[in-house]
Short mmCIF file of C-alpha atoms in Angstrom, two decimals:
data_model
loop_
_atom_site.label_atom_id
_atom_site.label_comp_id
_atom_site.label_asym_id
_atom_site.label_seq_id
_atom_site.Cartn_x
_atom_site.Cartn_y
_atom_site.Cartn_z
CA MET A 1 0.00 0.00 0.00
CA ARG A 2 1.13 3.55 -0.73
CA THR A 3 1.87 5.76 2.22
CA SER A 4 0.30 9.19 2.70
CA MET A 5 3.71 10.83 2.09
CA GLU A 6 3.96 9.24 -1.34
CA ASN A 7 0.43 10.34 -2.17
CA ASN A 8 1.22 13.93 -1.15
CA ARG A 9 4.38 13.90 -3.27
CA GLU A 10 2.44 12.68 -6.33
CA ILE A 11 -0.24 15.36 -5.83
CA LYS A 12 2.47 18.03 -5.58
CA GLN A 13 4.12 16.87 -8.82
CA GLN A 14 0.76 16.95 -10.58
CA ARG A 15 0.18 20.54 -9.41
CA ILE A 16 3.57 21.62 -10.74
CA ALA A 17 2.85 19.94 -14.07
CA ILE A 18 -0.29 21.99 -14.64
CA MET A 19 1.37 25.28 -13.62
CA PRO A 20 1.97 27.95 -16.32
CA LEU A 21 5.39 27.66 -17.92
CA SER A 22 6.63 30.89 -16.28
CA ASP A 23 5.70 29.56 -12.83
CA GLN A 24 7.43 26.25 -13.52
CA ILE A 25 10.64 28.05 -14.45
CA PHE A 26 10.77 30.00 -11.22
CA HIS A 27 9.37 27.20 -8.99
CA GLU A 28 11.92 26.22 -6.39
CA GLU A 29 11.90 22.98 -4.44
CA GLY A 30 13.17 24.44 -1.20
CA PRO A 31 13.63 22.70 2.14
CA ARG A 32 10.53 21.97 4.19
CA ARG A 33 9.68 24.77 6.59
CA LYS A 34 7.94 24.60 9.90
CA ARG A 35 4.44 25.95 10.00
CA ILE A 36 4.07 29.19 11.90
CA CYS A 37 1.11 29.51 14.20
CA CYS A 38 -0.80 32.75 13.69
CA GLY A 39 -3.51 34.27 15.80
CA GLY A 40 -6.73 32.30 15.96
CA GLY A 41 -4.96 28.96 16.04
CA SER A 42 -4.64 28.63 12.23
CA ASN A 43 -1.41 27.29 10.77
CA LEU A 44 -0.17 29.13 7.66
CA THR A 45 2.84 28.26 5.53
CA PRO A 46 4.81 31.37 4.42
CA ILE A 47 4.88 31.81 0.63
CA LYS A 48 8.20 32.73 -0.95
CA ASN A 49 8.14 35.33 -3.71
CA SER A 50 10.41 33.57 -6.14
CA PHE A 51 10.00 36.11 -9.00
CA ASN A 52 11.93 39.23 -7.99
CA VAL A 53 14.67 41.46 -9.32
CA THR A 54 17.38 38.93 -8.43
CA SER A 55 15.72 36.46 -10.81
CA PHE A 56 16.76 38.69 -13.72
CA ASP A 57 20.38 38.43 -12.64
CA LYS A 58 20.29 34.81 -13.73
CA LEU A 59 19.34 35.76 -17.28
CA ASN A 60 21.82 36.29 -20.08
CA ASP A 61 22.85 39.89 -20.74
CA ASP A 62 21.66 39.70 -24.35
CA VAL A 63 18.19 38.66 -23.19
CA LEU A 64 18.04 41.53 -20.72
CA ILE A 65 19.20 44.01 -23.35
CA SER A 66 16.43 42.80 -25.66
CA VAL A 67 13.85 43.26 -22.89
CA LEU A 68 15.16 46.72 -21.98
CA SER A 69 15.13 47.71 -25.65
CA LYS A 70 11.41 46.94 -25.85
CA VAL A 71 10.81 48.86 -22.63
CA SER A 72 12.65 51.92 -23.92
CA ALA A 73 10.79 51.73 -27.24
CA SER A 74 7.44 51.81 -25.43
CA ALA A 75 8.40 54.38 -22.79
CA SER A 76 5.75 57.05 -22.24
CA GLY A 77 8.22 59.49 -20.71
CA PRO A 78 11.82 59.88 -19.51
CA SER A 79 10.87 58.62 -16.05
CA ASP A 80 9.90 55.19 -17.42
CA LEU A 81 13.42 54.59 -18.66
CA ILE A 82 15.09 56.20 -15.64
CA ASN A 83 13.12 54.05 -13.18
CA ILE A 84 14.37 50.93 -14.95
CA LEU A 85 17.96 52.11 -14.68
CA LEU A 86 17.58 52.66 -10.93
CA ILE A 87 16.58 49.06 -10.14
CA ASN A 88 20.13 47.79 -9.61
CA LYS A 89 23.64 48.10 -10.96
CA LYS A 90 23.14 45.50 -13.68
CA PHE A 91 20.08 47.29 -15.04
CA SER A 92 21.92 50.61 -14.86
CA MET A 93 24.80 49.20 -16.88
CA LEU A 94 22.76 47.33 -19.48
CA GLY A 95 20.21 50.17 -19.73
CA MET A 96 22.91 52.36 -21.26
CA ASP A 97 23.67 49.82 -23.97
CA ARG A 98 23.66 51.26 -27.50
CA LEU A 99 20.76 49.04 -28.57
CA VAL A 100 18.59 50.21 -25.67
CA LEU A 101 19.38 53.88 -26.28
CA ALA A 102 18.93 53.57 -30.03
CA ASN A 103 15.39 52.23 -29.56
CA ALA A 104 14.26 54.85 -27.02
CA SER A 105 10.88 56.26 -28.01
CA ARG A 106 10.02 59.85 -28.92
CA LYS A 107 8.19 60.26 -25.62
CA ALA A 108 11.33 59.24 -23.77
CA MET A 109 12.88 62.45 -25.14
CA CYS A 110 10.19 64.71 -23.62
CA VAL A 111 12.60 66.75 -21.52
CA ARG A 112 11.14 69.99 -20.18
CA ALA A 113 13.03 73.22 -20.75
CA LYS A 114 12.78 74.24 -17.09
CA LYS A 115 14.35 70.91 -16.08
CA TRP A 116 17.15 70.98 -18.63
CA CYS A 117 20.53 70.22 -17.10
CA GLU A 118 23.90 68.74 -17.95
CA SER A 119 22.63 65.22 -17.23
CA SER A 120 19.83 65.67 -19.75
CA ASP A 121 22.33 66.78 -22.39
CA LYS A 122 24.59 63.79 -21.69
CA PHE A 123 21.70 61.33 -21.84
CA LEU A 124 20.35 62.66 -25.14
CA SER A 125 23.87 62.87 -26.55
CA ARG A 126 24.47 59.20 -25.76
CA CYS A 127 21.17 58.32 -27.41
CA ALA A 128 22.16 60.35 -30.47
CA ASP A 129 25.59 58.70 -30.61
CA ALA A 130 23.85 55.32 -30.46
CA GLY A 131 21.94 56.22 -33.62
CA ASN A 132 18.61 57.31 -32.14
CA LEU A 133 17.08 59.59 -34.79
CA GLU A 134 14.65 61.22 -32.36
CA ALA A 135 17.52 62.19 -30.07
CA CYS A 136 19.45 63.59 -33.04
CA TYR A 137 16.45 65.66 -34.08
CA PHE A 138 15.65 66.87 -30.55
CA LEU A 139 19.24 67.90 -29.80
CA GLY A 140 19.67 69.40 -33.25
CA MET A 141 16.58 71.58 -32.91
CA ILE A 142 17.34 72.94 -29.45
CA ASN A 143 21.02 73.50 -30.25
CA PHE A 144 20.14 75.44 -33.36
CA HIS A 145 17.07 77.36 -32.23
CA CYS A 146 17.70 77.75 -28.47
CA PHE A 147 21.41 77.55 -27.74
CA GLY A 148 22.64 79.33 -30.87
CA ASN A 149 25.03 76.47 -31.68
CA TYR A 150 24.23 76.39 -35.39
CA SER A 151 26.95 74.05 -36.62
CA LYS A 152 26.19 71.36 -34.03
CA GLY A 153 22.46 71.74 -34.61
CA ILE A 154 22.83 71.41 -38.38
CA THR A 155 25.09 68.37 -38.00
CA LEU A 156 22.58 66.57 -35.78
CA LEU A 157 19.65 67.50 -38.02
CA GLU A 158 21.51 66.23 -41.08
CA ARG A 159 22.28 62.97 -39.28
CA ALA A 160 18.58 62.52 -38.53
CA ALA A 161 17.63 63.51 -42.08
CA MET A 162 19.98 60.91 -43.54
CA GLY A 163 18.00 58.35 -41.54
CA SER A 164 14.79 59.51 -43.28
CA HIS A 165 13.45 61.46 -40.31
CA ALA A 166 10.53 63.43 -41.75
CA GLU A 167 10.61 66.31 -39.22
CA ALA A 168 14.37 66.72 -39.61
CA LEU A 169 14.07 66.97 -43.39
CA TYR A 170 11.34 69.60 -43.02
CA SER A 171 13.30 71.59 -40.41
CA LEU A 172 16.36 71.65 -42.66
CA ALA A 173 14.12 72.88 -45.48
CA ILE A 174 12.89 75.78 -43.28
CA ILE A 175 16.52 76.69 -42.47
CA HIS A 176 17.39 76.72 -46.17
CA PHE A 177 14.30 78.79 -46.95
CA ASN A 178 15.18 81.46 -44.36
CA GLY A 179 18.97 81.19 -44.14
CA CYS A 180 20.93 81.94 -40.98
CA ASN A 181 24.07 83.67 -39.83
CA GLY A 182 25.85 84.44 -36.60
CA GLY A 183 25.41 82.31 -33.52
CA GLU A 184 28.05 81.36 -31.00
CA ASP A 185 30.15 79.59 -33.64
CA GLY A 186 29.77 82.15 -36.45
CA PHE A 187 28.06 79.58 -38.66
CA SER A 188 26.09 80.87 -41.67
CA TYR A 189 23.66 79.37 -44.17
CA GLN A 190 22.64 81.24 -47.29
CA THR A 191 19.05 81.10 -48.51
CA ASN A 192 18.66 78.30 -51.05
CA PRO A 193 15.06 77.70 -52.15
CA ASN A 194 16.00 74.86 -54.52
CA ILE A 195 17.61 72.75 -51.79
CA ALA A 196 14.75 73.63 -49.44
CA ALA A 197 12.14 72.47 -51.96
CA THR A 198 14.03 69.20 -52.49
CA LEU A 199 14.09 68.55 -48.76
CA CYS A 200 10.37 69.33 -48.56
CA ILE A 201 9.69 66.77 -51.28
CA LYS A 202 11.56 64.08 -49.35
CA SER A 203 9.75 64.99 -46.13
CA ALA A 204 6.36 65.05 -47.85
CA LYS A 205 6.94 61.55 -49.23
CA LEU A 206 7.36 60.41 -45.62
CA GLY A 207 3.97 61.87 -44.72
CA ASN A 208 4.87 65.23 -43.18
CA VAL A 209 1.75 67.41 -43.55
CA ASN A 210 3.63 70.69 -43.09
CA ALA A 211 5.99 69.72 -45.89
CA LEU A 212 3.02 68.95 -48.14
CA ARG A 213 1.52 72.35 -47.45
CA GLU A 214 4.86 74.12 -47.95
CA LEU A 215 5.32 72.40 -51.29
CA GLY A 216 1.86 73.53 -52.34
CA TYR A 217 2.76 77.15 -51.73
CA CYS A 218 6.11 76.67 -53.48
CA PHE A 219 4.29 75.49 -56.61
CA GLN A 220 1.78 78.28 -56.21
CA SER A 221 4.35 81.08 -55.96
CA GLY A 222 7.17 79.49 -57.97
CA PHE A 223 9.55 79.78 -55.02
CA GLY A 224 12.14 77.03 -55.41
CA LEU A 225 10.00 75.12 -57.90
CA PRO A 226 8.48 75.88 -61.31
CA PRO A 227 5.00 77.42 -60.94
CA SER A 228 2.26 74.80 -61.26
CA PRO A 229 -1.26 75.68 -60.07
CA ALA A 230 -2.45 72.12 -60.66
CA ALA A 231 0.31 70.62 -58.50
CA ALA A 232 -0.29 73.30 -55.84
CA TYR A 233 -3.99 72.54 -55.77
CA ARG A 234 -3.36 68.79 -55.49
CA LEU A 235 -0.82 69.12 -52.64
CA LEU A 236 -2.87 71.61 -50.64
CA GLU A 237 -5.92 69.42 -51.07
CA LYS A 238 -4.04 66.40 -49.77
CA ALA A 239 -2.57 68.30 -46.81
CA ASN A 240 -5.91 69.74 -45.76
CA THR A 241 -7.66 66.43 -46.21
CA LEU A 242 -5.21 64.88 -43.77
CA ASP A 243 -5.71 67.79 -41.38
CA LEU A 244 -9.48 67.62 -41.68
CA THR A 245 -9.47 63.88 -41.04
CA ALA A 246 -7.44 64.39 -37.87
CA SER A 247 -9.53 67.40 -36.83
CA THR A 248 -12.80 65.50 -36.94
CA SER A 249 -11.38 63.02 -34.43
CA SER A 250 -10.23 65.81 -32.10
CA THR A 251 -12.50 67.48 -29.57
CA ASN A 252 -10.66 70.78 -29.84
CA LEU A 253 -12.08 72.32 -33.01
CA HIS A 254 -11.76 76.06 -33.46
CA SER A 255 -14.80 77.95 -34.72
CA SER A 256 -12.72 79.76 -37.32
CA HIS A 257 -11.99 76.45 -39.10
CA ARG A 258 -15.26 76.80 -40.96
CA ARG A 259 -14.80 80.41 -41.99
CA ARG A 260 -14.61 81.15 -45.71
CA ARG A 261 -11.75 83.31 -46.90
CA SER A 262 -11.40 85.33 -50.10
CA ARG A 263 -7.96 84.17 -51.14
CA ASP A 264 -6.52 81.57 -53.48
CA PHE A 265 -7.41 77.97 -52.63
CA SER A 266 -9.90 79.21 -50.01
CA LEU A 267 -11.92 76.01 -50.22
CA LEU A 268 -8.81 74.00 -49.40
CA THR A 269 -7.33 76.06 -46.59
CA ASN A 270 -10.27 76.54 -44.26
CA TYR A 271 -9.24 73.72 -42.01
CA GLY A 272 -6.23 74.26 -39.77
CA TYR A 273 -5.62 71.28 -37.52
CA LEU A 274 -5.18 72.30 -33.88
CA GLY A 275 -5.36 68.79 -32.50
CA ARG A 276 -2.04 67.73 -34.02
CA THR A 277 0.42 66.47 -31.43
CA VAL A 278 3.23 68.95 -30.83
CA HIS A 279 6.67 67.41 -31.13
CA PRO A 280 8.68 67.42 -27.88
CA ALA A 281 11.35 69.55 -29.56
CA ASN A 282 8.82 72.26 -30.45
CA ALA A 283 7.33 72.12 -26.95
CA PHE A 284 10.83 72.54 -25.51
CA MET A 285 11.57 75.56 -27.70
CA VAL A 286 8.29 77.28 -26.86
CA GLU A 287 8.89 76.80 -23.14
CA TRP A 288 12.55 77.81 -23.44
CA TRP A 289 11.78 81.21 -24.94
CA TRP A 290 8.90 81.84 -22.58
CA LEU A 291 11.22 81.25 -19.62
CA GLY A 292 14.05 83.38 -21.02
CA ASP A 293 14.68 86.27 -23.37
CA LYS A 294 11.81 86.77 -25.80
CA GLY A 295 13.36 89.13 -28.29
CA GLU A 296 15.23 92.04 -26.70
CA ASP A 297 17.86 91.66 -29.42
CA GLY A 298 15.32 92.49 -32.13
CA LEU A 299 14.77 88.88 -33.21
CA HIS A 300 11.20 87.62 -33.40
CA MET A 301 9.54 84.33 -32.57
CA CYS A 302 7.35 82.61 -35.13
CA SER A 303 3.81 83.82 -34.41
CA ASN A 304 2.54 80.24 -34.52
CA VAL A 305 2.57 79.45 -30.80
CA LEU A 306 3.02 75.73 -31.51
CA CYS A 307 6.26 76.24 -33.45
CA GLY A 308 8.94 77.69 -31.16
CA ARG A 309 11.35 78.70 -33.93
CA ARG A 310 13.11 82.06 -33.66
CA GLU A 311 14.80 84.29 -36.19
CA THR A 312 18.55 83.85 -36.50
CA ARG A 313 18.94 87.31 -38.07
CA LYS A 314 16.78 90.41 -38.25
CA ASN A 315 13.91 90.19 -40.72
CA GLY A 316 14.73 86.53 -41.29
CA PHE A 317 11.08 85.46 -41.23
CA ARG A 318 8.31 86.60 -43.56
CA ARG A 319 5.65 88.99 -42.31
CA CYS A 320 1.94 88.90 -42.86
CA SER A 321 1.31 90.82 -46.06
CA ARG A 322 -1.95 92.29 -44.73
CA CYS A 323 -1.14 93.61 -41.27
CA GLY A 324 2.67 93.47 -41.32
CA ILE A 325 2.75 92.57 -37.61
CA THR A 326 2.92 88.78 -37.32
CA VAL A 327 5.99 86.88 -38.56
CA TYR A 328 6.25 83.27 -39.69
CA CYS A 329 9.06 80.83 -40.36
CA SER A 330 7.03 79.11 -43.09
CA HIS A 331 3.79 79.16 -45.05
CA ALA A 332 2.62 76.14 -43.04
CA CYS A 333 2.92 78.02 -39.74
CA GLN A 334 1.18 81.04 -41.28
CA GLU A 335 -1.71 78.82 -42.34
CA VAL A 336 -2.05 77.20 -38.92
CA HIS A 337 -1.94 80.57 -37.12
CA TRP A 338 -4.44 82.09 -39.53
CA ASN A 339 -6.94 79.38 -38.70
CA MET A 340 -6.19 79.56 -34.99
CA GLU A 341 -6.72 83.31 -34.50
CA HIS A 342 -5.00 85.59 -36.98
CA GLY A 343 -7.79 85.24 -39.52
CA ILE A 344 -9.85 87.42 -37.15
CA THR A 345 -7.22 89.69 -35.62
CA CYS A 346 -5.61 90.52 -38.96
CA ILE A 347 -8.88 91.87 -40.33
CA GLN A 348 -9.39 93.98 -37.24
CA VAL A 349 -5.92 95.52 -37.55
CA GLU A 350 -6.40 96.18 -41.25
CA ASN A 351 -9.72 97.97 -40.67
CA ALA A 352 -8.44 100.04 -37.73
#
């Protein structure tokens, strides 16, 4: 006859067999422990938490790097990645691996201007050196537009553009449209509409709506491209269709979106999309200039409050042809600001 101990052992083995695979891996056959008597006379056996941080130490480094890469790619903010690095020394070391940094998400780059410090610069620089295109774009934008380090900013933007980063291609196009000179390093860029239009074409092919709209105005005015009303109409229609599609899904619709305007392509440009997500680089630039100098040197900010770009030389941006007060880095920003508020305020200034 089988003893009760043998029956208990067989039941235990059956329970382990039907466990999930993850529980079987971390199941430990430890030594038998004495039962501890708790209040009320009940005997409870303490349960050991076998799945903890030390369990990861047993895994291969390549496996951990792969896991951390997926975590960094899905990070919803810088704190998500930082919290992982603070778990233990091994996580801190492997979390700075090039593969982990190269896969860090755009949201992991959402550094606030008021919290910018040397550690932030080092972290983003390491991400950029690892080949992270978002880090290259973010650092390039703030170095060029905030810190006045034009050569470093251009280098980082070009690195991101070579990796087919749509926003970087469009930003380089805006720089070529407006030109720049001065800065801390004395770097200068002459206005070159042809190169700017080529960059806009590449960005538009990657789905950048601002680049599509800018190309439409280039074909309309013949600036950098041969005049083509048909091509302008087609591009503006596509850009505004994308904006309108996104606007209908947003709860923040401005009443002026539906206003008719007596200008070319009025049927196509009545819909400025305010619900579009602002890139972390643009949010940083807007906050940076609001916290610091806002133009005592005679340089103006782009009147589109979602942009954050600033003139690199006096009269570097175009002015509104009707009121002559607002300034814009691009036609796309002028269109957005017109639909946000300037379509009303410009008329009031003109009639004053």
